[in-house]
Short mmCIF file of N, CA and C in Angstrom, two decimals:
data_model
loop_
_atom_site.label_atom_id
_atom_site.label_comp_id
_atom_site.label_asym_id
_atom_site.label_seq_id
_atom_site.Cartn_x
_atom_site.Cartn_y
_atom_site.Cartn_z
N UNK O 257 228.39 42.43 -122.94
CA UNK O 257 228.74 42.76 -121.49
C UNK O 257 227.63 43.10 -120.70
N UNK O 258 227.39 42.63 -119.62
CA UNK O 258 226.36 42.79 -118.49
C UNK O 258 226.58 43.41 -117.38
N UNK O 259 225.81 44.23 -116.57
CA UNK O 259 226.30 44.79 -115.35
C UNK O 259 225.66 44.11 -114.19
N UNK O 260 226.23 43.88 -113.06
CA UNK O 260 225.74 43.32 -112.06
C UNK O 260 226.19 43.86 -110.86
N UNK O 261 224.99 44.26 -109.89
CA UNK O 261 225.23 45.05 -108.85
C UNK O 261 225.30 44.38 -107.72
N UNK O 262 225.97 44.88 -106.39
CA UNK O 262 225.95 44.19 -105.33
C UNK O 262 226.06 45.03 -104.23
N UNK O 263 225.75 44.99 -103.05
CA UNK O 263 226.24 45.51 -101.91
C UNK O 263 225.08 46.29 -101.05
N UNK O 264 224.04 46.16 -101.52
CA UNK O 264 222.93 46.69 -100.72
C UNK O 264 222.63 46.34 -99.53
N UNK O 265 221.71 46.65 -98.87
CA UNK O 265 221.24 46.03 -97.43
C UNK O 265 220.58 47.08 -96.49
N UNK O 266 220.05 46.51 -95.39
CA UNK O 266 219.45 47.57 -94.53
C UNK O 266 220.69 47.87 -93.58
N UNK O 267 220.79 49.19 -93.32
CA UNK O 267 221.66 49.95 -92.32
C UNK O 267 221.03 50.95 -91.61
N UNK O 268 221.75 51.26 -90.49
CA UNK O 268 220.98 52.31 -89.78
C UNK O 268 221.76 53.82 -90.25
N UNK O 269 221.19 54.70 -89.81
CA UNK O 269 221.42 56.14 -90.17
C UNK O 269 222.70 56.53 -89.43
N UNK O 270 223.51 57.09 -90.33
CA UNK O 270 225.06 57.57 -89.80
C UNK O 270 225.95 56.67 -90.17
N UNK O 271 225.68 55.37 -90.64
CA UNK O 271 226.61 54.22 -91.06
C UNK O 271 227.04 54.50 -92.48
N UNK O 272 227.69 53.78 -93.17
CA UNK O 272 228.56 53.72 -94.23
C UNK O 272 227.99 52.13 -95.18
N UNK O 273 227.95 52.30 -96.41
CA UNK O 273 227.57 51.20 -97.38
C UNK O 273 228.51 51.25 -98.38
N UNK O 274 228.99 50.24 -98.97
CA UNK O 274 229.62 50.24 -100.24
C UNK O 274 229.07 49.40 -101.35
N UNK O 275 228.49 49.90 -102.53
CA UNK O 275 228.13 49.35 -103.38
C UNK O 275 229.09 49.05 -104.52
N UNK O 276 228.88 47.68 -105.10
CA UNK O 276 230.13 47.47 -106.34
C UNK O 276 229.09 47.00 -107.63
N UNK O 277 229.73 47.28 -108.62
CA UNK O 277 229.21 47.10 -109.88
C UNK O 277 230.07 46.36 -110.73
N UNK O 278 229.98 45.00 -111.23
CA UNK O 278 230.91 44.49 -112.20
C UNK O 278 230.30 44.29 -113.42
N UNK O 279 231.29 44.91 -114.53
CA UNK O 279 230.92 44.38 -115.84
C UNK O 279 231.75 42.99 -116.20
N UNK O 280 230.54 42.16 -116.49
CA UNK O 280 230.89 40.78 -116.89
C UNK O 280 230.54 40.48 -118.33
N UNK O 281 231.20 39.48 -118.83
CA UNK O 281 231.07 38.83 -120.24
C UNK O 281 231.79 39.58 -121.27
N UNK O 282 232.85 40.55 -120.70
CA UNK O 282 233.44 41.16 -121.55
C UNK O 282 234.33 42.21 -121.15
N UNK O 283 235.06 43.08 -121.84
CA UNK O 283 235.76 44.18 -121.29
C UNK O 283 235.21 45.32 -121.62
N UNK O 284 234.58 46.19 -120.54
CA UNK O 284 233.67 47.56 -120.70
C UNK O 284 234.94 48.36 -121.61
N UNK O 285 234.40 49.05 -122.49
CA UNK O 285 235.02 49.83 -123.33
C UNK O 285 234.16 51.11 -123.63
N UNK O 286 233.35 51.65 -122.68
CA UNK O 286 232.33 52.53 -122.86
C UNK O 286 232.94 53.96 -122.39
N UNK O 287 232.08 54.64 -122.14
CA UNK O 287 232.66 56.12 -121.67
C UNK O 287 232.55 56.47 -120.44
N UNK O 288 231.24 56.11 -119.55
CA UNK O 288 230.92 56.28 -118.43
C UNK O 288 230.32 55.18 -117.60
N UNK O 289 230.33 55.30 -116.51
CA UNK O 289 229.62 54.49 -115.51
C UNK O 289 229.02 55.28 -114.45
N UNK O 290 227.68 55.07 -114.03
CA UNK O 290 227.18 55.72 -113.08
C UNK O 290 226.13 54.90 -112.18
N UNK O 291 225.93 55.38 -111.05
CA UNK O 291 224.75 54.93 -110.11
C UNK O 291 223.60 56.00 -110.32
N UNK O 292 222.66 55.64 -110.51
CA UNK O 292 221.18 55.93 -110.14
C UNK O 292 220.52 55.38 -108.98
N UNK O 293 219.38 56.18 -108.61
CA UNK O 293 218.87 55.55 -107.61
C UNK O 293 217.16 56.03 -107.73
N UNK O 294 216.43 55.22 -107.11
CA UNK O 294 214.89 55.43 -107.36
C UNK O 294 214.06 55.14 -106.07
N UNK O 295 213.63 56.23 -105.48
CA UNK O 295 212.90 55.78 -104.11
C UNK O 295 211.46 55.88 -104.46
N UNK O 296 210.81 55.08 -103.56
CA UNK O 296 209.43 54.60 -103.87
C UNK O 296 208.41 56.15 -104.12
N UNK O 297 207.88 55.99 -105.20
CA UNK O 297 207.18 57.18 -105.47
C UNK O 297 207.76 58.25 -106.41
N UNK O 298 208.98 58.06 -106.46
CA UNK O 298 209.84 59.07 -107.04
C UNK O 298 210.38 58.77 -108.34
N UNK O 299 210.91 59.70 -109.07
CA UNK O 299 211.50 59.32 -110.52
C UNK O 299 213.01 58.99 -110.14
N UNK O 300 213.58 58.34 -110.91
CA UNK O 300 214.98 57.69 -110.88
C UNK O 300 215.93 58.88 -111.11
N UNK O 301 216.83 58.82 -110.41
CA UNK O 301 217.82 60.22 -110.39
C UNK O 301 219.39 59.85 -110.00
N UNK O 302 220.13 60.52 -110.87
CA UNK O 302 221.66 60.11 -110.97
C UNK O 302 222.21 60.45 -109.39
N UNK O 303 223.05 59.61 -109.00
CA UNK O 303 223.42 59.80 -107.80
C UNK O 303 225.08 60.02 -107.93
N UNK O 304 225.91 59.45 -109.01
CA UNK O 304 227.17 59.80 -109.22
C UNK O 304 227.61 58.95 -110.51
N UNK O 305 228.60 59.66 -111.14
CA UNK O 305 229.10 59.05 -112.16
C UNK O 305 230.67 59.23 -112.50
N UNK O 306 231.32 58.47 -113.04
CA UNK O 306 232.44 58.44 -113.50
C UNK O 306 232.79 58.11 -114.77
N UNK O 307 233.72 58.96 -115.29
CA UNK O 307 234.24 58.79 -116.76
C UNK O 307 235.44 57.76 -116.78
N UNK O 308 234.96 56.73 -117.61
CA UNK O 308 235.83 55.65 -117.33
C UNK O 308 237.17 55.75 -117.96
N UNK O 309 237.58 56.61 -118.64
CA UNK O 309 238.95 56.64 -119.17
C UNK O 309 239.80 57.36 -118.23
N UNK O 310 239.39 58.63 -117.69
CA UNK O 310 240.25 59.15 -116.74
C UNK O 310 239.76 59.25 -115.16
N UNK O 311 238.50 58.67 -115.16
CA UNK O 311 238.17 58.54 -113.53
C UNK O 311 237.42 60.10 -113.24
N UNK O 312 237.34 60.86 -114.04
CA UNK O 312 236.75 62.29 -113.82
C UNK O 312 235.37 61.84 -112.95
N UNK O 313 234.90 62.56 -111.96
CA UNK O 313 233.78 61.95 -111.18
C UNK O 313 232.78 63.37 -111.38
N UNK O 314 231.55 62.85 -110.88
CA UNK O 314 230.29 64.09 -110.76
C UNK O 314 229.46 63.31 -109.73
N UNK O 315 229.03 64.25 -108.94
CA UNK O 315 227.97 63.72 -107.84
C UNK O 315 226.88 64.54 -107.64
N UNK O 316 225.63 63.92 -107.36
CA UNK O 316 224.41 65.01 -107.26
C UNK O 316 224.43 65.59 -105.77
N UNK O 317 223.92 66.77 -105.54
CA UNK O 317 224.14 67.45 -104.49
C UNK O 317 223.75 66.75 -103.14
N UNK O 318 222.52 65.95 -103.38
CA UNK O 318 222.27 65.25 -102.17
C UNK O 318 223.18 64.34 -101.40
N UNK O 319 224.18 64.02 -102.26
CA UNK O 319 225.15 62.87 -101.92
C UNK O 319 226.49 63.28 -101.84
N UNK O 320 226.67 64.53 -102.28
CA UNK O 320 228.31 65.07 -102.45
C UNK O 320 228.69 65.28 -101.07
N UNK O 321 230.01 65.15 -101.09
CA UNK O 321 230.72 65.20 -99.62
C UNK O 321 230.33 63.95 -98.77
N UNK O 322 229.56 62.94 -99.24
CA UNK O 322 229.37 61.89 -98.27
C UNK O 322 229.71 60.60 -99.18
N UNK O 323 229.69 60.56 -100.48
CA UNK O 323 229.90 59.66 -101.25
C UNK O 323 231.10 59.64 -101.75
N UNK O 324 231.42 58.61 -102.50
CA UNK O 324 232.76 58.47 -103.46
C UNK O 324 232.55 57.39 -104.52
N UNK O 325 232.57 57.78 -105.64
CA UNK O 325 232.53 57.04 -106.65
C UNK O 325 234.13 56.44 -107.31
N UNK O 326 234.11 55.15 -107.54
CA UNK O 326 235.53 54.88 -108.09
C UNK O 326 235.41 53.80 -109.06
N UNK O 327 236.44 53.40 -109.77
CA UNK O 327 236.58 52.32 -110.85
C UNK O 327 237.74 51.64 -110.98
N UNK O 328 237.73 50.59 -111.22
CA UNK O 328 239.04 49.73 -111.33
C UNK O 328 238.91 49.39 -112.91
N UNK O 329 239.84 49.86 -113.90
CA UNK O 329 239.73 49.34 -115.04
C UNK O 329 240.25 47.88 -115.35
N UNK O 330 241.17 47.68 -114.30
CA UNK O 330 241.75 46.29 -114.79
C UNK O 330 240.64 45.10 -114.72
N UNK O 331 239.90 45.73 -113.40
CA UNK O 331 238.80 44.45 -113.16
C UNK O 331 237.41 44.65 -113.87
N UNK O 332 237.30 45.78 -114.32
CA UNK O 332 236.01 46.19 -115.05
C UNK O 332 235.05 46.35 -113.82
N UNK O 333 235.33 46.93 -112.79
CA UNK O 333 234.55 47.27 -111.66
C UNK O 333 234.36 48.62 -111.48
N UNK O 334 233.32 48.88 -110.82
CA UNK O 334 232.75 50.44 -110.22
C UNK O 334 232.34 50.13 -109.06
N UNK O 335 232.63 51.12 -108.04
CA UNK O 335 232.00 51.05 -106.78
C UNK O 335 231.47 52.42 -106.08
N UNK O 336 230.73 52.56 -105.37
CA UNK O 336 230.30 53.63 -104.58
C UNK O 336 230.17 53.40 -103.14
N UNK O 337 231.04 54.20 -102.48
CA UNK O 337 231.14 54.05 -100.96
C UNK O 337 230.41 55.43 -100.59
N UNK O 338 229.24 54.92 -99.50
CA UNK O 338 228.35 56.18 -99.10
C UNK O 338 228.50 55.96 -97.57
N UNK O 339 228.83 57.13 -97.11
CA UNK O 339 229.19 57.50 -95.88
C UNK O 339 228.07 58.40 -95.04
N UNK O 340 227.73 58.29 -93.82
CA UNK O 340 226.99 59.19 -93.36
C UNK O 340 225.34 58.98 -93.81
N UNK O 341 225.03 57.77 -94.02
CA UNK O 341 223.70 57.49 -94.82
C UNK O 341 222.40 58.12 -93.98
N UNK O 342 221.55 58.58 -94.90
CA UNK O 342 220.28 59.16 -93.95
C UNK O 342 219.17 58.53 -94.74
N UNK O 343 218.10 58.47 -93.96
CA UNK O 343 216.87 57.61 -94.36
C UNK O 343 216.55 58.02 -95.65
N UNK O 344 216.70 59.47 -96.25
CA UNK O 344 216.25 59.76 -97.46
C UNK O 344 217.10 59.02 -98.64
N UNK O 345 218.49 58.31 -98.22
CA UNK O 345 218.84 57.71 -98.99
C UNK O 345 218.47 56.39 -99.52
N UNK O 346 216.99 55.99 -98.91
CA UNK O 346 216.58 54.71 -98.84
C UNK O 346 216.05 54.55 -100.51
N UNK O 347 216.56 53.91 -100.97
CA UNK O 347 215.99 53.66 -102.64
C UNK O 347 216.76 52.31 -103.17
N UNK O 348 216.52 52.11 -104.28
CA UNK O 348 216.87 51.05 -105.26
C UNK O 348 217.89 51.43 -106.02
N UNK O 349 219.03 51.04 -105.99
CA UNK O 349 220.33 51.65 -106.47
C UNK O 349 220.73 50.83 -107.93
N UNK O 350 220.83 51.67 -108.91
CA UNK O 350 221.19 50.96 -110.11
C UNK O 350 222.60 51.39 -110.65
N UNK O 351 223.24 50.41 -111.26
CA UNK O 351 224.59 50.88 -111.94
C UNK O 351 224.19 50.66 -113.37
N UNK O 352 224.74 51.83 -114.03
CA UNK O 352 224.46 51.64 -115.37
C UNK O 352 225.63 52.29 -116.20
N UNK O 353 226.00 52.12 -117.44
CA UNK O 353 227.01 52.69 -118.32
C UNK O 353 226.53 53.08 -119.60
N UNK O 354 227.36 53.93 -120.09
CA UNK O 354 227.18 54.55 -121.45
C UNK O 354 228.27 53.51 -122.29
N UNK O 355 227.85 52.77 -123.15
CA UNK O 355 228.69 51.95 -124.26
C UNK O 355 229.22 52.73 -125.23
N UNK O 356 228.47 54.20 -125.26
CA UNK O 356 229.09 54.85 -126.58
C UNK O 356 229.89 56.12 -125.97
N UNK O 357 230.46 56.88 -126.86
CA UNK O 357 231.19 58.00 -126.70
C UNK O 357 230.45 59.00 -126.12
N UNK O 358 229.37 58.87 -125.62
CA UNK O 358 228.43 59.99 -125.43
C UNK O 358 227.67 59.81 -123.88
N UNK O 359 227.26 60.93 -123.39
CA UNK O 359 226.54 60.75 -121.99
C UNK O 359 225.05 60.23 -122.22
N UNK O 360 225.16 58.92 -122.69
CA UNK O 360 223.87 58.21 -122.83
C UNK O 360 223.91 56.77 -122.17
N UNK O 361 223.26 56.48 -121.23
CA UNK O 361 223.17 55.35 -120.19
C UNK O 361 222.58 54.22 -121.07
N UNK O 362 222.99 53.24 -121.74
CA UNK O 362 222.17 52.31 -122.32
C UNK O 362 222.50 50.82 -121.88
N UNK O 363 223.14 50.84 -121.03
CA UNK O 363 223.56 49.51 -120.10
C UNK O 363 223.07 49.78 -118.81
N UNK O 364 222.24 48.87 -118.41
CA UNK O 364 221.47 48.85 -116.94
C UNK O 364 221.89 47.47 -116.36
N UNK O 365 222.07 47.40 -114.98
CA UNK O 365 222.16 46.33 -114.45
C UNK O 365 220.87 46.20 -113.38
N UNK O 366 220.71 45.39 -112.69
CA UNK O 366 219.55 44.97 -111.82
C UNK O 366 219.97 45.89 -110.57
N UNK O 367 218.76 46.41 -109.96
CA UNK O 367 218.82 47.18 -108.87
C UNK O 367 219.27 46.39 -107.70
N UNK O 368 219.72 47.27 -106.69
CA UNK O 368 219.98 46.56 -105.24
C UNK O 368 219.41 47.69 -104.19
N UNK O 369 218.76 47.11 -103.26
CA UNK O 369 217.91 47.97 -102.13
C UNK O 369 218.98 48.32 -101.39
N UNK O 370 218.74 49.70 -101.23
CA UNK O 370 219.35 50.34 -99.87
C UNK O 370 218.37 50.95 -98.92
N UNK O 371 218.35 50.46 -97.98
CA UNK O 371 217.29 51.00 -96.72
C UNK O 371 217.87 51.43 -95.55
N UNK O 372 217.79 52.43 -95.21
CA UNK O 372 218.49 53.19 -94.14
C UNK O 372 217.36 53.84 -92.78
N UNK O 373 217.51 53.02 -92.00
CA UNK O 373 216.72 53.05 -91.01
C UNK O 373 217.14 54.18 -89.92
N UNK O 374 216.12 55.04 -89.50
CA UNK O 374 216.49 56.27 -88.33
C UNK O 374 216.56 55.66 -86.96
#
């Protein structure tokens, strides 16, 4: 199974963007999927995660209330809807997954650039 991210781009502050991640090459049967991001000069950080089985979600404080993570088990896809975007949301966003039954992200997709202009 591989992960393929899409949906990044250049947007203005205050607008919305939807990132998508597709698991291809097989059926995803892991425990979690998540989005991380990495801004220039900063460490990679968790943005949001979703437990694959029951859809339970978790959000980092900087995006809480402005973002919604979801998954479609029938399509093997995950999405991140981000609203009220801020310049500080500018980063490369990575979709990732845990193929095991623990909180350990061992499968990574390529990054997608999100740039928010002020």
